[in-house]
CSV table of C-alpha atoms and ligand atoms in Angstrom, one decimal:
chain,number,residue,atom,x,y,z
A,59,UNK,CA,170.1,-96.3,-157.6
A,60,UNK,CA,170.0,-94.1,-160.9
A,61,UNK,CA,168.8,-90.4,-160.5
A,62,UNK,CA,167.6,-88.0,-163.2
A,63,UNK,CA,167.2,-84.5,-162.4
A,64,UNK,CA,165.3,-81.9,-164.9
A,65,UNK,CA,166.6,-78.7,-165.0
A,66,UNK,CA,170.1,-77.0,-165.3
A,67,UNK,CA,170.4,-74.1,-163.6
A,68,UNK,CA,172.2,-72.8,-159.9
A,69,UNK,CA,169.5,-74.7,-158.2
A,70,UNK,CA,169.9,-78.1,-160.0
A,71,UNK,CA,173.4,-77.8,-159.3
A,72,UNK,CA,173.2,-77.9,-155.9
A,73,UNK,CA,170.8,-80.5,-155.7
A,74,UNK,CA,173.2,-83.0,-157.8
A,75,UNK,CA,175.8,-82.2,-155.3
A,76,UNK,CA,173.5,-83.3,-152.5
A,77,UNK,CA,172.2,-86.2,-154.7
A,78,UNK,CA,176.0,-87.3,-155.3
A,79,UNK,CA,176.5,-87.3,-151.6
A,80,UNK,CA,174.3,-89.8,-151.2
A,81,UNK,CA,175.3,-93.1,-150.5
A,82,UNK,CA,172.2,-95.3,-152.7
A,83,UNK,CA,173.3,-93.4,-155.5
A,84,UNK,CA,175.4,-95.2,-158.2
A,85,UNK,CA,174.7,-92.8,-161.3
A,86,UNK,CA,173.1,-89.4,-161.5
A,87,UNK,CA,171.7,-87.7,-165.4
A,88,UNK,CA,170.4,-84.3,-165.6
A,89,UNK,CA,168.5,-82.9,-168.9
A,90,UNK,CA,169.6,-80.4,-169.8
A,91,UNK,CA,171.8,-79.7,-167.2
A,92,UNK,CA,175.0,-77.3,-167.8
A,93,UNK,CA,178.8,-77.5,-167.3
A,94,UNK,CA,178.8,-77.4,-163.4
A,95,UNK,CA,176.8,-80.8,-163.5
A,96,UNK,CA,178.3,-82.0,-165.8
A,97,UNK,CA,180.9,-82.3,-163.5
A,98,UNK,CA,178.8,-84.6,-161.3
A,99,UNK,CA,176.3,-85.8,-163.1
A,100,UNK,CA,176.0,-87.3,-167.2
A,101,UNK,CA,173.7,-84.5,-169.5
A,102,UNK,CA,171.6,-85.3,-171.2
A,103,UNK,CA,170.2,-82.8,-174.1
A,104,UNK,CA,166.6,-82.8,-173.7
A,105,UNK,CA,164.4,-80.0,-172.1
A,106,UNK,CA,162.3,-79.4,-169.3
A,107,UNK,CA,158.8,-79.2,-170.9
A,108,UNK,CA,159.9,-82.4,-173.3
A,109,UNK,CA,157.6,-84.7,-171.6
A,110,UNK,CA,157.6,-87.3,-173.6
A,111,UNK,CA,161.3,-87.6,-174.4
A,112,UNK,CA,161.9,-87.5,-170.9
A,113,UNK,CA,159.7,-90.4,-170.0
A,114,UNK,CA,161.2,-92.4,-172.7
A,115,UNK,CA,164.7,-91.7,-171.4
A,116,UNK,CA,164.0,-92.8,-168.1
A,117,UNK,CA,162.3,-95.6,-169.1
A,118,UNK,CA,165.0,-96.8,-171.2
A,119,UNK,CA,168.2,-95.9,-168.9
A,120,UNK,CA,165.5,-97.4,-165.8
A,121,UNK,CA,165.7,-94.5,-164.1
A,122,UNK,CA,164.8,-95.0,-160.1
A,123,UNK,CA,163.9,-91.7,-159.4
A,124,UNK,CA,163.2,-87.8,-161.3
A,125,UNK,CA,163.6,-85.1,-159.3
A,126,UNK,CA,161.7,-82.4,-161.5
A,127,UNK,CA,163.5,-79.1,-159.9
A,128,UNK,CA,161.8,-75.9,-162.2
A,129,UNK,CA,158.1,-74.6,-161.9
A,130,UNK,CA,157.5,-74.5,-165.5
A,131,UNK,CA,157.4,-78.4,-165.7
A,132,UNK,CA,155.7,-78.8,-162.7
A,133,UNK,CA,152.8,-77.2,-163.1
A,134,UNK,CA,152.3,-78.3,-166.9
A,135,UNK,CA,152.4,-82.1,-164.9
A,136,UNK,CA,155.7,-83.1,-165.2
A,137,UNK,CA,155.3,-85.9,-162.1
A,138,UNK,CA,152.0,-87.0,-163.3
A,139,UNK,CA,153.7,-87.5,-166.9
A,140,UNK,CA,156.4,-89.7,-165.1
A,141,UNK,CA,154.0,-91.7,-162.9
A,142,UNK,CA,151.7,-92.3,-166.2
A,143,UNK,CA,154.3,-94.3,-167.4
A,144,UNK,CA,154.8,-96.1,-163.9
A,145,UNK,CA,157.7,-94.1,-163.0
A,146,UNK,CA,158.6,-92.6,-159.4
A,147,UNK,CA,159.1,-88.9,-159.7
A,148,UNK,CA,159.8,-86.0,-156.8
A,149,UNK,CA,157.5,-83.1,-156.8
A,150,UNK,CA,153.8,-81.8,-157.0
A,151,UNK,CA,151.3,-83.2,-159.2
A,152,UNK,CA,149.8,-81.0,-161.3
A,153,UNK,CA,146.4,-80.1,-159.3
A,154,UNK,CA,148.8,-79.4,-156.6
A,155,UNK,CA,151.5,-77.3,-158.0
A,156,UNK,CA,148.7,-75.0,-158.9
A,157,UNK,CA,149.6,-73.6,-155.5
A,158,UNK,CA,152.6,-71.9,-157.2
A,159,UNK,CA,151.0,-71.7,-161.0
A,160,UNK,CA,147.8,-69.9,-160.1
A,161,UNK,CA,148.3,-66.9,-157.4
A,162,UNK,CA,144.3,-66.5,-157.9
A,163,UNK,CA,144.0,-69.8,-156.8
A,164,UNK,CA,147.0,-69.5,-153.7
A,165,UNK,CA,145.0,-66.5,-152.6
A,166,UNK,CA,141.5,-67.6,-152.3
A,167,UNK,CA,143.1,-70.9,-150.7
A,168,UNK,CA,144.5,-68.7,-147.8
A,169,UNK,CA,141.4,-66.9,-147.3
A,170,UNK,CA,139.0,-70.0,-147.0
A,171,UNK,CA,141.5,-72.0,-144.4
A,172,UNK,CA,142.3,-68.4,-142.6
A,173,UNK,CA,146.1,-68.6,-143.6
A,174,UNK,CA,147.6,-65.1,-142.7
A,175,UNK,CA,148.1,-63.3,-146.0
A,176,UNK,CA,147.4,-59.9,-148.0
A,177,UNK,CA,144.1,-58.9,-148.4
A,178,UNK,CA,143.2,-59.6,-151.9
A,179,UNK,CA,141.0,-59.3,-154.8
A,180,UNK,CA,141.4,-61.1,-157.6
A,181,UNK,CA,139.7,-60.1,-161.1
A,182,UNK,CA,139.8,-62.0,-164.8
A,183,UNK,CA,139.0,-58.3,-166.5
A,184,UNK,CA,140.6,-55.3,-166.8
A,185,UNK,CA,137.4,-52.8,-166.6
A,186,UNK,CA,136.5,-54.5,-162.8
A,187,UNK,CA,140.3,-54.3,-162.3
A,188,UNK,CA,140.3,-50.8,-162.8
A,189,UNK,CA,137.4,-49.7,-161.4
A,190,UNK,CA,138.3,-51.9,-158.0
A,191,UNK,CA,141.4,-49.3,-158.0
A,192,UNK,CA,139.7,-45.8,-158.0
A,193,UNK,CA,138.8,-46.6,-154.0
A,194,UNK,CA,141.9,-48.8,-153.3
A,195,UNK,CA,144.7,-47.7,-150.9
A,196,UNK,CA,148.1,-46.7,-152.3
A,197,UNK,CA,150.8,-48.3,-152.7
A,198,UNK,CA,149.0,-51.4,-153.8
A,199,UNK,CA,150.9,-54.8,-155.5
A,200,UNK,CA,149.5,-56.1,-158.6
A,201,UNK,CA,150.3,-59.9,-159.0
A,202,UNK,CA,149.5,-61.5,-162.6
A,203,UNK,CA,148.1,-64.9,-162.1
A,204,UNK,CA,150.5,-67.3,-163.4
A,205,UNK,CA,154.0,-68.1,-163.6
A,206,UNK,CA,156.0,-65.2,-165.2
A,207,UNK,CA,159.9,-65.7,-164.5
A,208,UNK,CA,159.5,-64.5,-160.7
A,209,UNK,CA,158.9,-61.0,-162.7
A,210,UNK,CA,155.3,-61.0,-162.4
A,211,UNK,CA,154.7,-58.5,-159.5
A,212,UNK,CA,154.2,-55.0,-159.7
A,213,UNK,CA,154.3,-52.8,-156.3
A,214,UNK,CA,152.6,-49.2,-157.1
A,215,UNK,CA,152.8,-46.0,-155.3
A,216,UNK,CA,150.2,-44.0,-157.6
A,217,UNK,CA,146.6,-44.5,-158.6
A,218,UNK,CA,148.0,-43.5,-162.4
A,219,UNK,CA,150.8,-46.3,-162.1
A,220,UNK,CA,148.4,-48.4,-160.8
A,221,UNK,CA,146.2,-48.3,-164.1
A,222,UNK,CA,149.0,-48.8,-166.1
A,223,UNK,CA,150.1,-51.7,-164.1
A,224,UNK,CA,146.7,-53.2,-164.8
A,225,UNK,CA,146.5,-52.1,-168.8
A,226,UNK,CA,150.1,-53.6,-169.2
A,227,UNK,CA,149.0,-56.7,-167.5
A,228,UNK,CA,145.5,-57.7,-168.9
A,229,UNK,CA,145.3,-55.7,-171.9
A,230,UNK,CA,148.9,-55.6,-173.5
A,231,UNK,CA,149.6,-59.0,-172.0
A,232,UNK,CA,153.1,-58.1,-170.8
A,233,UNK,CA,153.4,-61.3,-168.7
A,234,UNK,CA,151.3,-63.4,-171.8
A,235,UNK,CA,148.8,-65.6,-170.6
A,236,UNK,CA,150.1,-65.7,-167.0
A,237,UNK,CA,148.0,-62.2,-167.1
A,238,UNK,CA,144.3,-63.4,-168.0
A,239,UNK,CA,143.7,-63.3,-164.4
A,240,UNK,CA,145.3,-61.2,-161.7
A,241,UNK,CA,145.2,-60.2,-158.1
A,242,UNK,CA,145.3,-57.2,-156.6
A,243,UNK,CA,146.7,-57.2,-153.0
A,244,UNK,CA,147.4,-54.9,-149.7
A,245,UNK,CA,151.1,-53.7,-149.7
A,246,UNK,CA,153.0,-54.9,-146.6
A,247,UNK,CA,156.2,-53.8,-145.0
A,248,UNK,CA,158.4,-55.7,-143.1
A,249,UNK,CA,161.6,-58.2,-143.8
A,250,UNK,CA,161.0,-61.2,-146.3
A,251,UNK,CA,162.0,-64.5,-144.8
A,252,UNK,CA,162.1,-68.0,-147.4
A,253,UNK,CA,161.3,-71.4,-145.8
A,254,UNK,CA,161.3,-74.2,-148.1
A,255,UNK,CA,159.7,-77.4,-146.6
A,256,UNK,CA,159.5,-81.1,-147.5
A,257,UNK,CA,155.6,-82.4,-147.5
A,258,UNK,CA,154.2,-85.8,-148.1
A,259,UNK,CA,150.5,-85.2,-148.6
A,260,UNK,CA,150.5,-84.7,-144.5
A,261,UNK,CA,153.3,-84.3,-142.8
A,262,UNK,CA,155.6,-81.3,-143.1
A,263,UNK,CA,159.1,-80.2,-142.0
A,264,UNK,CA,160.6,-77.3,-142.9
A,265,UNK,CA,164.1,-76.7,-143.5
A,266,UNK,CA,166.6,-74.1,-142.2
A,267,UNK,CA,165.2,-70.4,-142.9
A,268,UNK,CA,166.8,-68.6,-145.6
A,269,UNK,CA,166.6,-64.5,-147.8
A,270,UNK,CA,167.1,-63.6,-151.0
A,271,UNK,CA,167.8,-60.6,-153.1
A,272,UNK,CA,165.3,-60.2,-155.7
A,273,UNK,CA,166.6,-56.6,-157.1
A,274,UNK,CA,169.5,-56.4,-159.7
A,275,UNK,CA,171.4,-53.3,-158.0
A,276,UNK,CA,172.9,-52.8,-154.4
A,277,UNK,CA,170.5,-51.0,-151.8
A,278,UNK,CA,167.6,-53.4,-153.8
A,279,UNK,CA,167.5,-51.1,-156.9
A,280,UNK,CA,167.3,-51.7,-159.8
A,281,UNK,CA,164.6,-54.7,-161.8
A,282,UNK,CA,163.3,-57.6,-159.8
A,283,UNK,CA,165.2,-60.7,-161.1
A,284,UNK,CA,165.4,-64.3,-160.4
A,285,UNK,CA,167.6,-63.9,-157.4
A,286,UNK,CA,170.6,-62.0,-157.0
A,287,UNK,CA,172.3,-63.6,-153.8
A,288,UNK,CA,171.2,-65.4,-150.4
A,289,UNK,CA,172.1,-65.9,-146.9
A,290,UNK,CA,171.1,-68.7,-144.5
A,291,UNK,CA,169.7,-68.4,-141.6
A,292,UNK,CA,167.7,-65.5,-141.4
A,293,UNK,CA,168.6,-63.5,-137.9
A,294,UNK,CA,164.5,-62.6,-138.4
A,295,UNK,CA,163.2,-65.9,-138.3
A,296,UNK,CA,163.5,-66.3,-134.5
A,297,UNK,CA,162.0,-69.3,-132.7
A,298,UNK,CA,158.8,-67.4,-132.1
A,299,UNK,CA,158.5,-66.8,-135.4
A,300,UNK,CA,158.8,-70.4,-136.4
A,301,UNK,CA,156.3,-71.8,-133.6
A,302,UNK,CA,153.4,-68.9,-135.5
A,303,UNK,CA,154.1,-70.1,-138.6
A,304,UNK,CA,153.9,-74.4,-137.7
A,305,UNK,CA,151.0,-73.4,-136.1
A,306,UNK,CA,149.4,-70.9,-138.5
A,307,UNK,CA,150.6,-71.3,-141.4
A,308,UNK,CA,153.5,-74.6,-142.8
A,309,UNK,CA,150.3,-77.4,-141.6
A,310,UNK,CA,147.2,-75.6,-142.5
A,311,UNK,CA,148.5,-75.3,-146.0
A,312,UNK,CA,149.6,-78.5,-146.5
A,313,UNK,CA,145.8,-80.0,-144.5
A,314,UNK,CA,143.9,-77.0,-146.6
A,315,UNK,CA,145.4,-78.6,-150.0
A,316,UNK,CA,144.8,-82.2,-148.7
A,317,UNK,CA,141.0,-81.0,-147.9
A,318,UNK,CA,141.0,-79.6,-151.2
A,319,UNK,CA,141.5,-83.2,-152.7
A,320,UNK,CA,145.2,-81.6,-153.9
A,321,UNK,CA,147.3,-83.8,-152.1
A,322,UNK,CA,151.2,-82.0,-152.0
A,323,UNK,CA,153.9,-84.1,-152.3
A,324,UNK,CA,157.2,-82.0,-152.5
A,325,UNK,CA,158.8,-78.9,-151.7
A,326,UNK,CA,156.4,-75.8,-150.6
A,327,UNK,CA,158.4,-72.9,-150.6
A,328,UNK,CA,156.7,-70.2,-148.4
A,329,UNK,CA,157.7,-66.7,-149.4
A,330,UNK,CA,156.8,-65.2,-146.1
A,331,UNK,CA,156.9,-61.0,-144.5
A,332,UNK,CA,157.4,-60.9,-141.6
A,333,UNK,CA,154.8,-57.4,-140.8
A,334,UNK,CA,154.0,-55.6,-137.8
A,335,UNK,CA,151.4,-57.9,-136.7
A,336,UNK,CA,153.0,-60.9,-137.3
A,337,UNK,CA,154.3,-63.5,-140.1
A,338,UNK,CA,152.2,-63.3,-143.5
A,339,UNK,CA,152.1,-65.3,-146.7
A,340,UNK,CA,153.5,-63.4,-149.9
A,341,UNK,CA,153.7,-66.3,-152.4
A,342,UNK,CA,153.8,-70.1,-152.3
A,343,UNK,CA,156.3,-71.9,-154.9
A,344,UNK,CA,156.2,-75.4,-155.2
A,345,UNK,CA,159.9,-76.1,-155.6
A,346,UNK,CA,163.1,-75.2,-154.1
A,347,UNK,CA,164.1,-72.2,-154.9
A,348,UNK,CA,167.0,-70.7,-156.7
A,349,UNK,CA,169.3,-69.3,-155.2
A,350,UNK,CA,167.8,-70.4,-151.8
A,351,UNK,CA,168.6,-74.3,-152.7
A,352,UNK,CA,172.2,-72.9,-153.2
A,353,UNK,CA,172.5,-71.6,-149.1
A,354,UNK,CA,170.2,-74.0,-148.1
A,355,UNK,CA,171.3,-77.8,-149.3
A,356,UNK,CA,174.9,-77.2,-148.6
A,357,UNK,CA,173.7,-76.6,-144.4
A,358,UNK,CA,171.6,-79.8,-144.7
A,359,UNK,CA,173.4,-83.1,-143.3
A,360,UNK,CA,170.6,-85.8,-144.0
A,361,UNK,CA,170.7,-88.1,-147.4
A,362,UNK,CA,168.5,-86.4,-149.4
A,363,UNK,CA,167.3,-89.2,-151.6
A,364,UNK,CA,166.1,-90.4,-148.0
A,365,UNK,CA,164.1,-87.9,-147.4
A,366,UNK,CA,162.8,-87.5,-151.3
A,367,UNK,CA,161.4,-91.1,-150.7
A,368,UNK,CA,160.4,-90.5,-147.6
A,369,UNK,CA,158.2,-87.3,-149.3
A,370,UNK,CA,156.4,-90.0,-152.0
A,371,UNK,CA,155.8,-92.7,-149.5
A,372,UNK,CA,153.9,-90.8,-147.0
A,373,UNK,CA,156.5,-91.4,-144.9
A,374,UNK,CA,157.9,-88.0,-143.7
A,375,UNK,CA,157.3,-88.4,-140.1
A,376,UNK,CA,159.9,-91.0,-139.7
A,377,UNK,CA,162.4,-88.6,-140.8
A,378,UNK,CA,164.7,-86.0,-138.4
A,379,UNK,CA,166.2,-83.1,-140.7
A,380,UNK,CA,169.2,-82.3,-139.2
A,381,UNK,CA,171.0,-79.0,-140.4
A,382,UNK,CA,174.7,-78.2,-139.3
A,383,UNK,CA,174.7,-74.9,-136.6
A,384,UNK,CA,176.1,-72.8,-139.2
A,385,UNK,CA,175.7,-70.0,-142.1
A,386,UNK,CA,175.6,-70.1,-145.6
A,387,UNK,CA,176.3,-67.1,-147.7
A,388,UNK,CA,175.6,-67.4,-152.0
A,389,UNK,CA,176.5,-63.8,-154.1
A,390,UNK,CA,175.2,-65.0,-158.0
A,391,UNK,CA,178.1,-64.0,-161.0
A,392,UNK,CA,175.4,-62.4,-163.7
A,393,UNK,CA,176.6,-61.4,-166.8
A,394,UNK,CA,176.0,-57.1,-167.0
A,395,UNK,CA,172.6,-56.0,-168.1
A,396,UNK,CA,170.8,-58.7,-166.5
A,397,UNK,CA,167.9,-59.6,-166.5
A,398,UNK,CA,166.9,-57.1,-169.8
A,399,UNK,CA,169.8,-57.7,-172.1
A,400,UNK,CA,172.7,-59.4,-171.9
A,401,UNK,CA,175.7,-60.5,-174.0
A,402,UNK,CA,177.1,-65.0,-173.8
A,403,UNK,CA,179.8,-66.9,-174.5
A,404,UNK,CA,182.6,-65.1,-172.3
A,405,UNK,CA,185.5,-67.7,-171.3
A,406,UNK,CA,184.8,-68.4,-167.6
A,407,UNK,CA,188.5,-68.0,-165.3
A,408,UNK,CA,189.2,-69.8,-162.2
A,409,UNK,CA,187.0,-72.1,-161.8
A,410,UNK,CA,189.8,-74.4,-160.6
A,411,UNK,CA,190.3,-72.8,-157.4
A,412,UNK,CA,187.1,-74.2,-155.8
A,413,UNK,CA,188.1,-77.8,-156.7
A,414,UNK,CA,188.9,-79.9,-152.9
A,415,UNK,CA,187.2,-77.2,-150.7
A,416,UNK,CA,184.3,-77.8,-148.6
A,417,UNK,CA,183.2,-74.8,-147.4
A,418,UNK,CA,183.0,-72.7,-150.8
A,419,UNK,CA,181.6,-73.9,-154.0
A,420,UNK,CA,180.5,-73.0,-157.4
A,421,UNK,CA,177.3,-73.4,-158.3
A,422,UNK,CA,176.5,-73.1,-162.4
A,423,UNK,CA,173.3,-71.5,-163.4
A,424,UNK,CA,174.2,-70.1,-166.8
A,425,UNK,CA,177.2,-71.6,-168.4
A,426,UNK,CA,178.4,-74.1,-171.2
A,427,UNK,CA,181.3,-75.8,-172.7
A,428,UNK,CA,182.9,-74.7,-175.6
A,429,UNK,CA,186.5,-75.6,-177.3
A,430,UNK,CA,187.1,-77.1,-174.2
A,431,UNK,CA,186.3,-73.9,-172.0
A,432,UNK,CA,183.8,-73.1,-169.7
A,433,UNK,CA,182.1,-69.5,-171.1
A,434,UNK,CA,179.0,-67.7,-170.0
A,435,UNK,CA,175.5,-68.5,-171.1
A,436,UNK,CA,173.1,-67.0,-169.5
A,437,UNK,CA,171.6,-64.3,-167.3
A,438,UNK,CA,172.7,-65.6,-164.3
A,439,UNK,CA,176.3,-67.6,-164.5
A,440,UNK,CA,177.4,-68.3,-161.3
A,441,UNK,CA,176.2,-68.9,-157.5
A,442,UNK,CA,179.6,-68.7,-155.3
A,443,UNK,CA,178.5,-70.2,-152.0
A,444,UNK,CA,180.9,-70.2,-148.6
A,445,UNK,CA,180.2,-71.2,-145.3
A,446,UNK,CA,181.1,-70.1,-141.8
A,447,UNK,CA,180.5,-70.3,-138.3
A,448,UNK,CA,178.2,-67.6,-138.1
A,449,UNK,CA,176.7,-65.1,-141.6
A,450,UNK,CA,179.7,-62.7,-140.5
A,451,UNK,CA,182.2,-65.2,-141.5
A,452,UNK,CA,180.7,-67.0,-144.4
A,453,UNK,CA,179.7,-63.4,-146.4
A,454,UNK,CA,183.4,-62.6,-145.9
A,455,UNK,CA,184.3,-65.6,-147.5
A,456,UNK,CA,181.6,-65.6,-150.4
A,457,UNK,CA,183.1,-61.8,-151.5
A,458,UNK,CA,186.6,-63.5,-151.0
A,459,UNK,CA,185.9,-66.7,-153.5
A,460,UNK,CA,184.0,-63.8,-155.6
A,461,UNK,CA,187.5,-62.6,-157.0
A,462,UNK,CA,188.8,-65.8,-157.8
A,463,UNK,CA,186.5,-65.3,-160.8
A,464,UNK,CA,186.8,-63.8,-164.1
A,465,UNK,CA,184.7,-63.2,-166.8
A,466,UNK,CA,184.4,-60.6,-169.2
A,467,UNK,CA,180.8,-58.8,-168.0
A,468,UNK,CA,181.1,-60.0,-164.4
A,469,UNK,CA,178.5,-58.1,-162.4
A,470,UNK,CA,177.2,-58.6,-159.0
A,471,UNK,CA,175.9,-57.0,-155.8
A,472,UNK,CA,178.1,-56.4,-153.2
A,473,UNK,CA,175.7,-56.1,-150.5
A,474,UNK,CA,174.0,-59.5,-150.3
A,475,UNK,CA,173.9,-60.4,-146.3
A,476,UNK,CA,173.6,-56.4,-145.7
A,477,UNK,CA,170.6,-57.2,-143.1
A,478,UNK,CA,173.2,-59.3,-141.2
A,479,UNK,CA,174.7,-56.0,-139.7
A,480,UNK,CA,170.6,-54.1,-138.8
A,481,UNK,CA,170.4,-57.6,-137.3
A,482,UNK,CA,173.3,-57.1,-135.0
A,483,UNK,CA,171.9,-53.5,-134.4
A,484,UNK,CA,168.0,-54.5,-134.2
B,541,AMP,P1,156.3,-62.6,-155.1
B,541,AMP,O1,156.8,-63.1,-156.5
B,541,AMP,O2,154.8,-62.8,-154.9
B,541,AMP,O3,157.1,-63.1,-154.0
B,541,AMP,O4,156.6,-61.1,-155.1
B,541,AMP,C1,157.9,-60.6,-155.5
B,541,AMP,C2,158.3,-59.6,-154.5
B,541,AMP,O5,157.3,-58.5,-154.5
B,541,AMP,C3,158.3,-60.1,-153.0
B,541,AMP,O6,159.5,-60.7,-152.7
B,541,AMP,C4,158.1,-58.8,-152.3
B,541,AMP,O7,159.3,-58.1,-152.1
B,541,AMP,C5,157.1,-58.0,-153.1
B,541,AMP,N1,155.7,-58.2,-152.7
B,541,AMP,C6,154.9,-59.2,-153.1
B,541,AMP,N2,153.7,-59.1,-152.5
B,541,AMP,C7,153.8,-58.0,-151.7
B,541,AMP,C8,152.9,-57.3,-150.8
B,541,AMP,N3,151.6,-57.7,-150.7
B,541,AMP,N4,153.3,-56.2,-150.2
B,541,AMP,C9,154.6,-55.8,-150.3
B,541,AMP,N5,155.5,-56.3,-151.2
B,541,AMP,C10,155.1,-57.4,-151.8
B,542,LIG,N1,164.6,-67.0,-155.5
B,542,LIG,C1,163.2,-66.9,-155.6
B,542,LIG,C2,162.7,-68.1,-156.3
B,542,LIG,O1,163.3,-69.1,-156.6
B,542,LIG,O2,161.5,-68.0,-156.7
């Protein structure tokens, strides 16, 4: 079977090394891909949002199966592209990954099927926007509709940074056109849990739970990126926590969006708090996520191409997912000055030394090949993943494999797991 993944960052990586593991796979091509998969897979130099080349290149190399990995693609209608040209392709159609592209449309979703989430309003001018806030509670999250690099929340302690918030959004379009709409939500405290789940239009299973990092500094300071580092399990997601959200959450999404004539076939990535009075929705993505793919895939022993099928064919209930009873601990290599500014092209240094082990890898987000050396290029360059028996052991491995690196403008955080210990002490 021949396999074309879109994308090419940390993510993609680790979903070629699944898809190479797989035993009904005989050649694997990502566009655009980057030096890690190269490794794995043959790249191929078109883009994510290139539609049209894409469809031709599977067409002509008779692809089997696309795995469209990034949200961009996916909600511009990536998978219907592919299936327009008779092709089989993983992921949410377009009037489905609306779930992720439109938090408008997420939100009033939720509300209608009584999924637990923030109390909202959402607003497609800035004058109601602003009025709405003079009686609103502080601190209170502004979310710009659409997609916006993961960057398009703001959390707001004052009334006047609240205003701002909304002028920078609607009126000075700092997020573009992902901020003709907005919402404007309660704020909620408590820890943030990741599920990602496989769905087939009815049936759902979720996957091992994971967390991320989302700030760029230790003690989760600093500018909300696209992911600093992530553990997996989460000690928080406890067994009673997973039987409220089945019940209350993973199945009424995926029967609200089948009611909605918006049948999801894919990942749905439930960014969840857990509060005071129980589990909540924060976002739904409709795509693994990145760096959770990168904690979560390596714990996962089924064939994923199986269960990929199994997602288009309606046939997810046949499937058992089967993770190993163990941790997962990914600290991402970013080049300094991420995510605002940046310098590229640093030679890369031992890379060599995760070659033959299978409990620590390197996943590539942002790197290339030049002069026959792997340099930095991009924000994020690196996703060093270990496991262990238990998070204890596998963060101390991650830090270990972390020095085995070199790069000129290495930066990380050095506290990713940190909840691992208030766990121990909750
Ligand atoms: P999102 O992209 O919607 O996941 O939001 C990014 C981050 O903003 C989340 O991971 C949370 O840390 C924070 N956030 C989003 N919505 C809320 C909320 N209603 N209350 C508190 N924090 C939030
Ligand atoms: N790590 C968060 C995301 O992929 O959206």
């Amino acid at each position: 079977m021949k396999v074309l993944v879109v994308g090419g960052g940390g993510r993609e990586h680790a979903l070629v090394s699944s898809i190479s593991k797989s035993k009904q796979v005989t050649k694997i091509y990502c566009a655009p891909g980057n030096a890690g998969i190269a490794q794995l897979a043959e790249c191929v130099d078109i883009g994510v949002m290139e539609f049209d080349k894409l469809t031709d290149f599977a067409l002509k190399e008779k692809i089997d199966l696309t795995v469209v990995a990034p949200d961009d693609p996916l909600v511009a209608g990536a998978v219907d592209a592919f299936e327009a040209k008779g092709l089989r392709a993983f992921g949410p159609r377009k009037n489905a990954a609306i779930l992720e592209g439109s938090k408008a449309f997420s939100k009033d979703l939720m509300k209608k099927y009584n999924i637990p989430t923030a109390a909202y309003e959402n607003f497609d001018n800035a004058e109601d926007a602003l009025k709405y806030l003079e009686t609103a509670k502080m601190p209170i999250v502004l979310k710009a509709d659409g997609l916006a690099l993961g960057k398009g929340v703001l959390i707001c302690n004052t009334l006047s940074e609240a205003r701002e918030g909304v002028k920078s959004i609607m009126l000075d379009k700092r997020f573009g056109s992902a901020g003709n709409k907005m919402v404007i939500e309660e704020y909620m405290t408590g820890r943030e849990v990741s599920v990602l789940s496989f769905v087939d239009g009815k049936t759902i299973l979720p996957m091992t739970s994971a967390q991320d990092h989302k700030r760029a500094m230790d003690g989760d300071k600093g500018l909300n990126t696209g992911g600093m580092g992530t553990f997996s399990p989460s000690p928080f997601y406890t067994e009673e926590v997973d039987e409220f959200c089945r019940k209350y959450i993973y199945q009424p999404t995926v029967d609200a969006m089948a009611a909605e004539g918006r049948e999801f076939k894919g990942i749905i990535f439930f960014g969840l708090m857990l509060t005071e009075n129980g589990p909540r929705v924060l976002e739904y993505n409709a795509r693994f996520g990145d760096p959770e793919a990168q904690v979560v895939l390596p714990r996962m022993n089924n064939d994923i191409i199986e269960v990929m099928e199994a997602c288009i064919d309606g046939k997810l209930d046949d499937i058992n997912l089967d993770f190993e009873d163990n941790a997962a601990v990914c600290v991402v290599l970013a080049s300094e000055g991420y995510p605002v500014k940046y310098d590229k092209g640093y030679k890369i240094s031992g890379l060599e030394k995760f070659k033959d082990k299978d409990t620590c890898f390197v996943f590539h987000a942002g790197t290339a090949f030049k002069d026959n050396e792997t340099v930095t290029n991009g924000g994020r360059v690196l996703g060093v993943t270990a496991l262990g028996k238990d998070l204890i052991t596998a963060r101390k491995n991650a830090y270990e494999a972390v020095d085995w690196i070199e790069f000129d403008n290495k930066y990380f955080r050095h506290d990713i797991g940190k909840a691992i210990d208030e766990a121990q002490i909750d």
